[in-house]
XYZ file of N, CA and C in Angstrom:
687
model
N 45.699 248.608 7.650
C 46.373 247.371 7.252
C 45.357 246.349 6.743
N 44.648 246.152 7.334
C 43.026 245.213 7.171
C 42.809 245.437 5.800
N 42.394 247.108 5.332
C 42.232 247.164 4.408
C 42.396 246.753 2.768
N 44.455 247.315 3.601
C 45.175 246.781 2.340
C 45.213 245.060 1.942
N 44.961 244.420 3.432
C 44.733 243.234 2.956
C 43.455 242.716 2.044
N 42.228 243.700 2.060
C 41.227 242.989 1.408
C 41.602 243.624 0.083
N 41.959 244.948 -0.319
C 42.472 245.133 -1.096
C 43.310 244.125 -2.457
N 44.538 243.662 -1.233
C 45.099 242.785 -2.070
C 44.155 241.872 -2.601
N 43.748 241.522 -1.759
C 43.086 239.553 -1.378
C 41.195 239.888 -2.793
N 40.937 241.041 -2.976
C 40.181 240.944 -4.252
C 40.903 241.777 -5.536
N 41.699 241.707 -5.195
C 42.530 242.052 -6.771
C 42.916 240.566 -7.053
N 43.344 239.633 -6.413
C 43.751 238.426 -6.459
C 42.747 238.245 -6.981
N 41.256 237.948 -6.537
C 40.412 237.254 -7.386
C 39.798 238.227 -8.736
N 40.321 239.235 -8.562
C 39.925 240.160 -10.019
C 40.936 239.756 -10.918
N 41.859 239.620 -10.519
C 43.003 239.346 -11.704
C 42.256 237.920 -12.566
N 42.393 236.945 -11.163
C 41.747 235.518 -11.925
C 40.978 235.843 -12.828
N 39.392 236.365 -12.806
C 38.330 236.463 -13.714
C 38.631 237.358 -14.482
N 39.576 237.933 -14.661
C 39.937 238.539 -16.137
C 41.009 237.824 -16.903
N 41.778 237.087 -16.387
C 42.662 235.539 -16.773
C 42.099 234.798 -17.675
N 40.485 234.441 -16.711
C 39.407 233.417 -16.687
C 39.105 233.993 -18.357
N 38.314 235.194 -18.389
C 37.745 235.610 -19.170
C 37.881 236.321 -20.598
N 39.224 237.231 -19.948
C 39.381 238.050 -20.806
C 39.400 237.660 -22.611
N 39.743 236.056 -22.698
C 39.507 235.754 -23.714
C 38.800 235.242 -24.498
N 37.439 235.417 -23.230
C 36.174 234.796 -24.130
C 35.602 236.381 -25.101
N 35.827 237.401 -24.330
C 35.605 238.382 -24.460
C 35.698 239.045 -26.083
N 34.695 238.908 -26.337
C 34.929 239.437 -28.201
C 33.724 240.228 -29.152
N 34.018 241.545 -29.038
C 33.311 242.315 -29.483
C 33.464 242.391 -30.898
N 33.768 241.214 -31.531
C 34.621 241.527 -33.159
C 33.536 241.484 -34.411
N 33.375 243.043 -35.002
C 32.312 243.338 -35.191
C 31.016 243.443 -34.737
N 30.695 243.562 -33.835
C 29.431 243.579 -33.273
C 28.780 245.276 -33.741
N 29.327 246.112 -33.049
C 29.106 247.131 -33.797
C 28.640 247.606 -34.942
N 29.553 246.784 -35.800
C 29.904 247.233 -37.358
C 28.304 246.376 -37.938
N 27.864 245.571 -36.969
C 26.604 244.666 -38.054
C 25.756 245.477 -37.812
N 25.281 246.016 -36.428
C 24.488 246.960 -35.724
C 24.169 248.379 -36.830
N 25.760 248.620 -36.914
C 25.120 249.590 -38.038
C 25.220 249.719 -39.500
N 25.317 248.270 -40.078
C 24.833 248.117 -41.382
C 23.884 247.410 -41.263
N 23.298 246.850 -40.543
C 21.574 246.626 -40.572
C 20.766 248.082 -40.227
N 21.276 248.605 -39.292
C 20.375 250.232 -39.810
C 20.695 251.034 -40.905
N 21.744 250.910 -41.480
C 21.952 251.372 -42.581
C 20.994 250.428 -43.764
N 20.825 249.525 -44.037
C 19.744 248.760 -45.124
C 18.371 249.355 -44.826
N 18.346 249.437 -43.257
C 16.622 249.702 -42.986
C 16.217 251.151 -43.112
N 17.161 252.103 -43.506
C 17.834 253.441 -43.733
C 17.677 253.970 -44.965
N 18.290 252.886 -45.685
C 18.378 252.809 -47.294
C 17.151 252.570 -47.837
N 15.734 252.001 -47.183
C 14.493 252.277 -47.719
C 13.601 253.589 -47.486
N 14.338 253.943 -46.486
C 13.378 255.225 -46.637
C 13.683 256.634 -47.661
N 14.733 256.081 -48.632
C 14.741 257.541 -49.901
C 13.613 257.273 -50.624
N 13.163 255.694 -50.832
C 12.433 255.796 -52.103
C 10.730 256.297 -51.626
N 10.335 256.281 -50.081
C 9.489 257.083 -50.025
C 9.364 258.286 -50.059
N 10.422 258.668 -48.710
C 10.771 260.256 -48.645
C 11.214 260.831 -50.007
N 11.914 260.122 -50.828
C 12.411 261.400 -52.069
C 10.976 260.859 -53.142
N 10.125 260.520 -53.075
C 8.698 260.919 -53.500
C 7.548 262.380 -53.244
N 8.166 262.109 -51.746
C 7.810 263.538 -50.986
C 8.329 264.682 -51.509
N 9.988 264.141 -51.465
C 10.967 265.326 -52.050
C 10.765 266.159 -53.262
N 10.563 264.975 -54.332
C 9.970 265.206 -55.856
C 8.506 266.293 -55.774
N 7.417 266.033 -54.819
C 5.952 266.626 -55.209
C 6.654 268.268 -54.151
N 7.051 267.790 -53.325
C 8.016 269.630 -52.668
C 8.714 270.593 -53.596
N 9.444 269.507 -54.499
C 10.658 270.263 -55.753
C 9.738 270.865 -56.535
N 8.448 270.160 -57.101
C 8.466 270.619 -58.565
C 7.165 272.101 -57.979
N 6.503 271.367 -56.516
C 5.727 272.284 -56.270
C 6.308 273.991 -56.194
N 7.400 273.817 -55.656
C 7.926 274.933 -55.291
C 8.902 275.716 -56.731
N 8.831 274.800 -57.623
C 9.624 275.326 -58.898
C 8.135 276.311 -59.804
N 6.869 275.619 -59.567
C 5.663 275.803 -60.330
C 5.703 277.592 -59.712
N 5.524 277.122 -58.061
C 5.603 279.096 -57.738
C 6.595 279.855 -58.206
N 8.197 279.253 -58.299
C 8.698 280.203 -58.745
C 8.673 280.458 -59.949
N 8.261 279.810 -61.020
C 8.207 280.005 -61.892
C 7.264 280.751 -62.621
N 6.017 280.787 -61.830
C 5.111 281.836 -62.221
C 5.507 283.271 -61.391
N 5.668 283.171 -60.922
C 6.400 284.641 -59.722
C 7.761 285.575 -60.657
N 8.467 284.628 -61.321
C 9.596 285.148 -62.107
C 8.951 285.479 -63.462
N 7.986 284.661 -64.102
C 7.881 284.865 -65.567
C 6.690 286.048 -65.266
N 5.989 286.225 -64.715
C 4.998 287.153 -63.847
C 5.902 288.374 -64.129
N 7.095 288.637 -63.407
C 7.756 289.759 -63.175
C 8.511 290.152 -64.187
N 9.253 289.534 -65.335
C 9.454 289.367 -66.420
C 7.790 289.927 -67.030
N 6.983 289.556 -67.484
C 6.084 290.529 -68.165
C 5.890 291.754 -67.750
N 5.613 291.880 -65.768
C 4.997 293.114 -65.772
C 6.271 294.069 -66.135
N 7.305 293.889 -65.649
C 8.760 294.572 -65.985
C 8.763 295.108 -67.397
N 8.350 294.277 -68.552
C 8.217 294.547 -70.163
C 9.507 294.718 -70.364
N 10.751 294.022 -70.130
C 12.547 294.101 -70.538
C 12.510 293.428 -71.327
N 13.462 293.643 -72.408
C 13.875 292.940 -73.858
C 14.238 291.733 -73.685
N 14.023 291.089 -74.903
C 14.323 289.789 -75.182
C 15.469 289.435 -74.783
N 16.674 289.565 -74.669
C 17.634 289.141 -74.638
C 17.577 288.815 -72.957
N 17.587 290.203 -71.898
C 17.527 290.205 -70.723
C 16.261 288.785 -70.267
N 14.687 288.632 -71.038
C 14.041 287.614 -70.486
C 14.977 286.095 -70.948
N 15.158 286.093 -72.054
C 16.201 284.970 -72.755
C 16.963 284.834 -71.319
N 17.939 285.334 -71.133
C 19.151 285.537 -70.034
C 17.929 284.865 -68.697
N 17.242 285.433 -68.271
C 16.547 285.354 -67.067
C 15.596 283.865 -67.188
N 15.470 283.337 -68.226
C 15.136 282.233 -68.483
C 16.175 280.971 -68.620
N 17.346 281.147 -69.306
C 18.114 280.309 -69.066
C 18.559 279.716 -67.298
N 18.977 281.559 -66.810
C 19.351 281.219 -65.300
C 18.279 280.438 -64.685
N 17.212 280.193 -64.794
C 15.609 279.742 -63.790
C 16.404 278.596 -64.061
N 16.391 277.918 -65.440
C 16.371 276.640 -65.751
C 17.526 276.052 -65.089
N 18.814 276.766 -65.659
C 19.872 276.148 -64.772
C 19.975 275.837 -63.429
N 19.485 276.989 -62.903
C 19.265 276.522 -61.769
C 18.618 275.005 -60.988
N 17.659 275.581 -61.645
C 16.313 274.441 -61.286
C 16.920 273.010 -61.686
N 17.668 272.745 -62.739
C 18.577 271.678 -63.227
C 19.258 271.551 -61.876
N 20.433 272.060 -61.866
C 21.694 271.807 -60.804
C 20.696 271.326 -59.643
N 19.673 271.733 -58.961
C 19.094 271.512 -57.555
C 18.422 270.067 -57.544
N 17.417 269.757 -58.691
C 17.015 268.623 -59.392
C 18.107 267.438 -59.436
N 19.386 268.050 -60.020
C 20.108 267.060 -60.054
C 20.594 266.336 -58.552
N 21.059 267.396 -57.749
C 21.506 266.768 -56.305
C 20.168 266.496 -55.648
N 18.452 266.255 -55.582
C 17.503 266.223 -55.305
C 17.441 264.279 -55.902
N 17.855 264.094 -56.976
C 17.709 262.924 -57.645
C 19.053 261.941 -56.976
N 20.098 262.478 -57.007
C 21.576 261.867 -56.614
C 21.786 262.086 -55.165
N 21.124 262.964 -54.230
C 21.225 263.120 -52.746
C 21.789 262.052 -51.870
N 21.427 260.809 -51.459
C 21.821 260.061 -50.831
C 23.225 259.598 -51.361
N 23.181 259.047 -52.893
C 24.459 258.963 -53.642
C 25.454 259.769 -53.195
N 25.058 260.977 -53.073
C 26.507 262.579 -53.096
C 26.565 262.106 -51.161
N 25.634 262.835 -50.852
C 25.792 262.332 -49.242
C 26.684 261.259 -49.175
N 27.040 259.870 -49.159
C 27.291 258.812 -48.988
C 29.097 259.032 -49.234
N 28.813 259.548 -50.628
C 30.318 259.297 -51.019
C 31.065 260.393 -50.375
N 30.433 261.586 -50.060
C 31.282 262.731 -48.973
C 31.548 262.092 -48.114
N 30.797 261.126 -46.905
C 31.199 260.870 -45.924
C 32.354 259.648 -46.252
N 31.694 259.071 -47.127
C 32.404 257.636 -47.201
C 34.356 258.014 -47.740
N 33.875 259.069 -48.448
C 35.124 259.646 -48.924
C 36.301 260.533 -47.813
N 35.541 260.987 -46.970
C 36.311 261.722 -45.786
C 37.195 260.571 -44.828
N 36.222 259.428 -44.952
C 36.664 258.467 -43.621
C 37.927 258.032 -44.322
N 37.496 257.778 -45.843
C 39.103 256.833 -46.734
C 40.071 258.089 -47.011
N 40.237 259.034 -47.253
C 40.572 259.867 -46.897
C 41.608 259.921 -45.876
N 41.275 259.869 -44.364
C 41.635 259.889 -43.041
C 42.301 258.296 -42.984
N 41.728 257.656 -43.405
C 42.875 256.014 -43.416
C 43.436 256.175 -44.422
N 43.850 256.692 -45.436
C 45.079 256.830 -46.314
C 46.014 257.391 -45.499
N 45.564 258.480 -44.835
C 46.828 259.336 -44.119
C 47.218 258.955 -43.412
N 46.486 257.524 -42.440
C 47.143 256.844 -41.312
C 47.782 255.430 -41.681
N 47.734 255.567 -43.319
C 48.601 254.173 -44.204
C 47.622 252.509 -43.925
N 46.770 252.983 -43.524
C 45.272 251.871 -43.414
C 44.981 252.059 -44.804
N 44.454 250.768 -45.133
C 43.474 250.262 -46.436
C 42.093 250.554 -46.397
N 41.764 250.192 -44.915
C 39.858 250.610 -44.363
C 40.494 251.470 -43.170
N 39.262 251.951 -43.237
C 38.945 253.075 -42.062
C 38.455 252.797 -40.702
N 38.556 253.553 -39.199
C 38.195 253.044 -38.653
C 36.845 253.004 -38.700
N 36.523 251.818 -37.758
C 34.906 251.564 -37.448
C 34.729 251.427 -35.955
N 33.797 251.706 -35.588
C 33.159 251.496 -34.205
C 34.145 250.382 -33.256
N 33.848 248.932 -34.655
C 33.988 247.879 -33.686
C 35.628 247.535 -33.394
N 35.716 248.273 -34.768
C 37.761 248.083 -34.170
C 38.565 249.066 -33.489
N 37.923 250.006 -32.753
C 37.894 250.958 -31.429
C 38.353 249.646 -30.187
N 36.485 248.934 -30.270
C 36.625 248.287 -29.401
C 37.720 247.114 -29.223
N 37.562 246.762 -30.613
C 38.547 245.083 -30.668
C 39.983 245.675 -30.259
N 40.442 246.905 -30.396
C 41.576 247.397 -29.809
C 42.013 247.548 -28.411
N 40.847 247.845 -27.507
C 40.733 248.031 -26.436
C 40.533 246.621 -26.074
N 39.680 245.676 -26.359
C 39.820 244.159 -25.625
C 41.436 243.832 -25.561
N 42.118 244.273 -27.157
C 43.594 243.525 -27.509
C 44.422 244.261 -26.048
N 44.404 245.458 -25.504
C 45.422 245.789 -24.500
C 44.878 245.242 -23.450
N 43.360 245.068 -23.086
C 43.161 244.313 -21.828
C 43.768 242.954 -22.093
N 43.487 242.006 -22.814
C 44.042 240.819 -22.833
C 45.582 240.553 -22.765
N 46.332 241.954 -23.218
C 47.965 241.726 -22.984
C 48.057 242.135 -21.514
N 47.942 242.742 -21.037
C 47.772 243.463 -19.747
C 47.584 242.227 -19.078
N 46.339 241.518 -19.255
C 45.897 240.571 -18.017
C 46.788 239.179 -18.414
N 47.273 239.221 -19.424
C 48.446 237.993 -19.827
C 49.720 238.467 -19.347
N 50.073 239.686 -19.320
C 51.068 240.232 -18.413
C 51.517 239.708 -16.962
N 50.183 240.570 -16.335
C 49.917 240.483 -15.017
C 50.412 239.018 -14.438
N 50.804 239.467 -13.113
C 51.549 238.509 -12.348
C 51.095 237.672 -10.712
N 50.798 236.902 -10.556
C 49.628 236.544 -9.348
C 50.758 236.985 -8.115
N 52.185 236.956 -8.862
C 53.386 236.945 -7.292
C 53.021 238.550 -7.094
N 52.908 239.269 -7.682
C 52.542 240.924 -7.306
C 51.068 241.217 -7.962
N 50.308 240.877 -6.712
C 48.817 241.002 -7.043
C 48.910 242.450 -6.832
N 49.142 243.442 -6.220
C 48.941 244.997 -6.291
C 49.538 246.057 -7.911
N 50.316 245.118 -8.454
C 50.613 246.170 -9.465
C 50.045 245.616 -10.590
N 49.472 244.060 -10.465
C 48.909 243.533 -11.575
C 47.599 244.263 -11.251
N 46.881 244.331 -10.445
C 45.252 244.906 -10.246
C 45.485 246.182 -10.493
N 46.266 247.071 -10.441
C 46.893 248.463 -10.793
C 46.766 248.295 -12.662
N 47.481 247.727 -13.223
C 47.332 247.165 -14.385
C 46.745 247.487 -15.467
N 45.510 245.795 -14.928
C 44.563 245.622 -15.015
C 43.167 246.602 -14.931
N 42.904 247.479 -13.738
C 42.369 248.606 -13.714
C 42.599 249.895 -14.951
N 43.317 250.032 -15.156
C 43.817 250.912 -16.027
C 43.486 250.319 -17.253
N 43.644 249.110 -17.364
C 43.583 248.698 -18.832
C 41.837 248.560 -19.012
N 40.806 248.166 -18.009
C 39.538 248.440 -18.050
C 39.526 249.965 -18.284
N 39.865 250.842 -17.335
C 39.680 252.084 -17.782
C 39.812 252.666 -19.053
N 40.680 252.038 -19.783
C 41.470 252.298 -21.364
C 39.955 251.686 -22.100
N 39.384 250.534 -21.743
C 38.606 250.069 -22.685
C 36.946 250.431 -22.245
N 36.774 251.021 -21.095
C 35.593 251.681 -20.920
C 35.489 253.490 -21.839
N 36.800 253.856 -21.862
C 36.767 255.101 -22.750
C 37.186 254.911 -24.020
N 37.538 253.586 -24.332
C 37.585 253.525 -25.983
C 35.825 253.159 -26.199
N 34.877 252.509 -25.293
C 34.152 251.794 -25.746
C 33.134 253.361 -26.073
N 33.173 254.103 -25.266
C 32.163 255.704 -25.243
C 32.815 256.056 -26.204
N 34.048 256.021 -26.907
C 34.315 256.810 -28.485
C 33.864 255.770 -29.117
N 33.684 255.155 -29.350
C 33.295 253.695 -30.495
C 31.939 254.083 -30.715
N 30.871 254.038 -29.200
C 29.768 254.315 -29.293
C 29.492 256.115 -29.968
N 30.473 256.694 -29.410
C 30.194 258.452 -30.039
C 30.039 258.376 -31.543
N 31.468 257.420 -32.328
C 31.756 257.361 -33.481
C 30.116 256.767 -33.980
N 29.559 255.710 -33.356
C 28.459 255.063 -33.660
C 27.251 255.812 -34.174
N 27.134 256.672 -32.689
C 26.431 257.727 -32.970
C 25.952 258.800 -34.118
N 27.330 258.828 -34.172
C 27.664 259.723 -35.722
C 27.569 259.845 -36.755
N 27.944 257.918 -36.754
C 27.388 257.370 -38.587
C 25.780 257.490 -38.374
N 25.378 256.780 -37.171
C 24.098 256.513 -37.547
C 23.112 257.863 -38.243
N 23.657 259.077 -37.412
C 23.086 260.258 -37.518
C 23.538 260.529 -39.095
N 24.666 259.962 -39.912
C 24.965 260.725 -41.106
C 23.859 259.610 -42.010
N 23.761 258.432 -41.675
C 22.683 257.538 -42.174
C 21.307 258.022 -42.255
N 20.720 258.586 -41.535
C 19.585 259.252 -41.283
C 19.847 261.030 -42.284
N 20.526 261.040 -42.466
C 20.981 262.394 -43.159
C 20.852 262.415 -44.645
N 21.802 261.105 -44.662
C 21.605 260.750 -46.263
C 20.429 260.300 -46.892
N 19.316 259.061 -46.455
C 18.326 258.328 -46.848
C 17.264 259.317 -46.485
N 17.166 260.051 -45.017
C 16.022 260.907 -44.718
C 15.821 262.350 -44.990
N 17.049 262.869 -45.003
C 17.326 264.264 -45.357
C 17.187 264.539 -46.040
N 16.698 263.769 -47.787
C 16.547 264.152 -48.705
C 15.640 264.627 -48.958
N 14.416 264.781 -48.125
C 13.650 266.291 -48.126
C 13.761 267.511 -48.275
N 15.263 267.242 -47.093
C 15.502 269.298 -47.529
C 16.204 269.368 -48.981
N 16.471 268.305 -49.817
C 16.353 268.994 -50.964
C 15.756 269.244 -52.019
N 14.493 269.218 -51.368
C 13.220 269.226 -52.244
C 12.847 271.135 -52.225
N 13.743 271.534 -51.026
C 13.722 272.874 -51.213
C 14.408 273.942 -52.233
N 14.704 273.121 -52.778
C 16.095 273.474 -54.274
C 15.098 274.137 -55.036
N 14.133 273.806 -55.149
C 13.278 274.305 -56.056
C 12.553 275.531 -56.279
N 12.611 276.413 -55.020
C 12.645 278.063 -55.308
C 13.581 278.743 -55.184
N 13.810 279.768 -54.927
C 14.925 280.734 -54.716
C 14.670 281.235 -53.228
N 13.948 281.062 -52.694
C 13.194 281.760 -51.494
C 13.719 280.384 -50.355
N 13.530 278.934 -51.104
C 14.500 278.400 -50.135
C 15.369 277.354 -50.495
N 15.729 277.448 -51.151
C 17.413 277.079 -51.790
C 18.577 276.921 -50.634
N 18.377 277.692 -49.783
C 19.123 277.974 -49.084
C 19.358 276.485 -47.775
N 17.986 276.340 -47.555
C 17.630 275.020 -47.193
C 18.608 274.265 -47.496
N 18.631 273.722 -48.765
C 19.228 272.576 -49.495
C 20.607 273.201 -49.579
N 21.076 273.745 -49.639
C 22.508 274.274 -49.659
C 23.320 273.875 -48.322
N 22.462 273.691 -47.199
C 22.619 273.667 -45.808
C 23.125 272.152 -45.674
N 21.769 271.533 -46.275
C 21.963 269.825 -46.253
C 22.675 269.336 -46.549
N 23.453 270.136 -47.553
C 25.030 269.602 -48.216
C 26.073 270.118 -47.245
N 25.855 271.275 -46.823
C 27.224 271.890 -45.975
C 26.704 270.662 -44.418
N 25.704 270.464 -44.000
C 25.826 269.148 -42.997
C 26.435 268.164 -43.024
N 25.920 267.517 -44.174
C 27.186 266.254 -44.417
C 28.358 266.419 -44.823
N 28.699 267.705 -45.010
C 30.182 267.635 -45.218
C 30.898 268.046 -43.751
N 30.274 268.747 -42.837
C 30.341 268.789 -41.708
C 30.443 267.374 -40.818
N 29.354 267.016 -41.102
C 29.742 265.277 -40.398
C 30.895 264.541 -40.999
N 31.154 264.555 -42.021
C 32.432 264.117 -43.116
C 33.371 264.749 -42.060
N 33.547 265.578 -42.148
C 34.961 266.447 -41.401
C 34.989 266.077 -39.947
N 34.203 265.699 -39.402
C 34.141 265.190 -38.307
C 34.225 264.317 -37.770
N 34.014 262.803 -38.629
C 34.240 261.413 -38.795
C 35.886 261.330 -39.261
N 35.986 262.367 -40.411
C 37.795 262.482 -40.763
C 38.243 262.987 -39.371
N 38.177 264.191 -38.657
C 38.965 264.108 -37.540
C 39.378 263.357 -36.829
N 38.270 262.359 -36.541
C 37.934 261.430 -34.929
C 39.018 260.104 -36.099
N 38.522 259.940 -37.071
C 39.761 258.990 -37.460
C 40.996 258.754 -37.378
N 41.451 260.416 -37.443
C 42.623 260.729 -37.491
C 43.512 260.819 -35.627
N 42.512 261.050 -34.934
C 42.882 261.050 -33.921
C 43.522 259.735 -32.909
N 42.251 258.393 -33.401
C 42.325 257.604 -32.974
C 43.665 256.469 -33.573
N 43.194 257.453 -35.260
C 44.656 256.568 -34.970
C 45.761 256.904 -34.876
């Protein structure tokens, strides 16, 4: 009995300080600045790294290119077949060059494109973000604790509890979602190394990868959108 009385008797004062508070309480955007300031400080590192990228590309185009035209002589096959085997090098070497130069660009708009994407289908204009996870989760605590009733302190602290609980597990998806961009940020501006591997045939494969990643994170940011909302 004791118990239930202290029970009651600090839900009474829990209710108050979420009364008190709940509406100072405002996470509105906080998130969202967090990670467009790492995204700017993000956005400088292509023009070093894809310097790197560039002396990797052309290095690795120079071997294959002596390795293929090499094998092409010792082979001694007709013109037409080296013609043919010369066009393919080039094309190639083009197409890889090209997403090597546009990388962060293509990256960006896959992801950016998956998320709008996933808010079209949920009849949203923008997509979700981190911080409107959270600003969602403050909005049911604050109805909840505007609800709540001081004449039945046990079902208001019942509530109330629940509605913290609601906004401690929206706040770990907000932060997961957080997680996620930041990691596709680092993908796009830094990753553009691995497509400096475009440039042989031996590892192409590399750079083929870097694209199937971000479209992987794309599909994954579209899910969690779709879920939440």
């Amino acid at each position: 009995m004791r118990i239930v009385s202290k029970l009651t008797f600090f839900g009474m004062i829990f209710l108050f300080s979420v009364n008190a508070y709940a509406g100072q309480l405002d996470s509105s955007g906080l998130l969202d600045t967090l990670l467009d300031k790492f995204q700017q400080v993000a956005s400088t590192w292509s023009l070093v790294i894809g310097d790197y990228a560039n002396w990797l590309f052309w290095g690795l185009v120079l071997i294959s290119m002596v390795w293929t035209f090499g094998m092409l002589a010792m082979q001694g096959e007709g013109l037409t077949s080296a013609l043919a085997e010369i066009v393919r090098f080039f094309a190639v070497i083009g197409f890889f060059y090209y997403l090597l130069i546009n990388g962060p660009a293509i990256s960006q708009s896959i992801i950016n494109s998956m998320r709008q994407l996933a808010a079209n289908a949920l009849g949203t204009s923008t997509g979700i973000s981190p911080s409107s996870i959270v600003d969602i989760a403050f909005v049911i605590l604050t109805k909840v604790s505007s609800a709540a009733s001081i004449w039945s302190p046990m079902i208001s602290t019942i509530m109330i509890t629940v509605a913290i609980i609601v906004l401690v597990v929206m706040a770990l998806i907000a932060i997961n979602m957080l997680v996620m961009l930041v990691s596709a940020w680092v993908l796009c501006y830094a990753g553009v190394i691995l497509l400096g591997f475009g440039g042989s045939k031996w590892t192409s494969d590399i750079a083929i990868n870097y694209l199937r990643t971000v479209l992987s994170i794309g599909i994954q940011l579209f899910t969690m959108t779709l879920i939440i909302g």
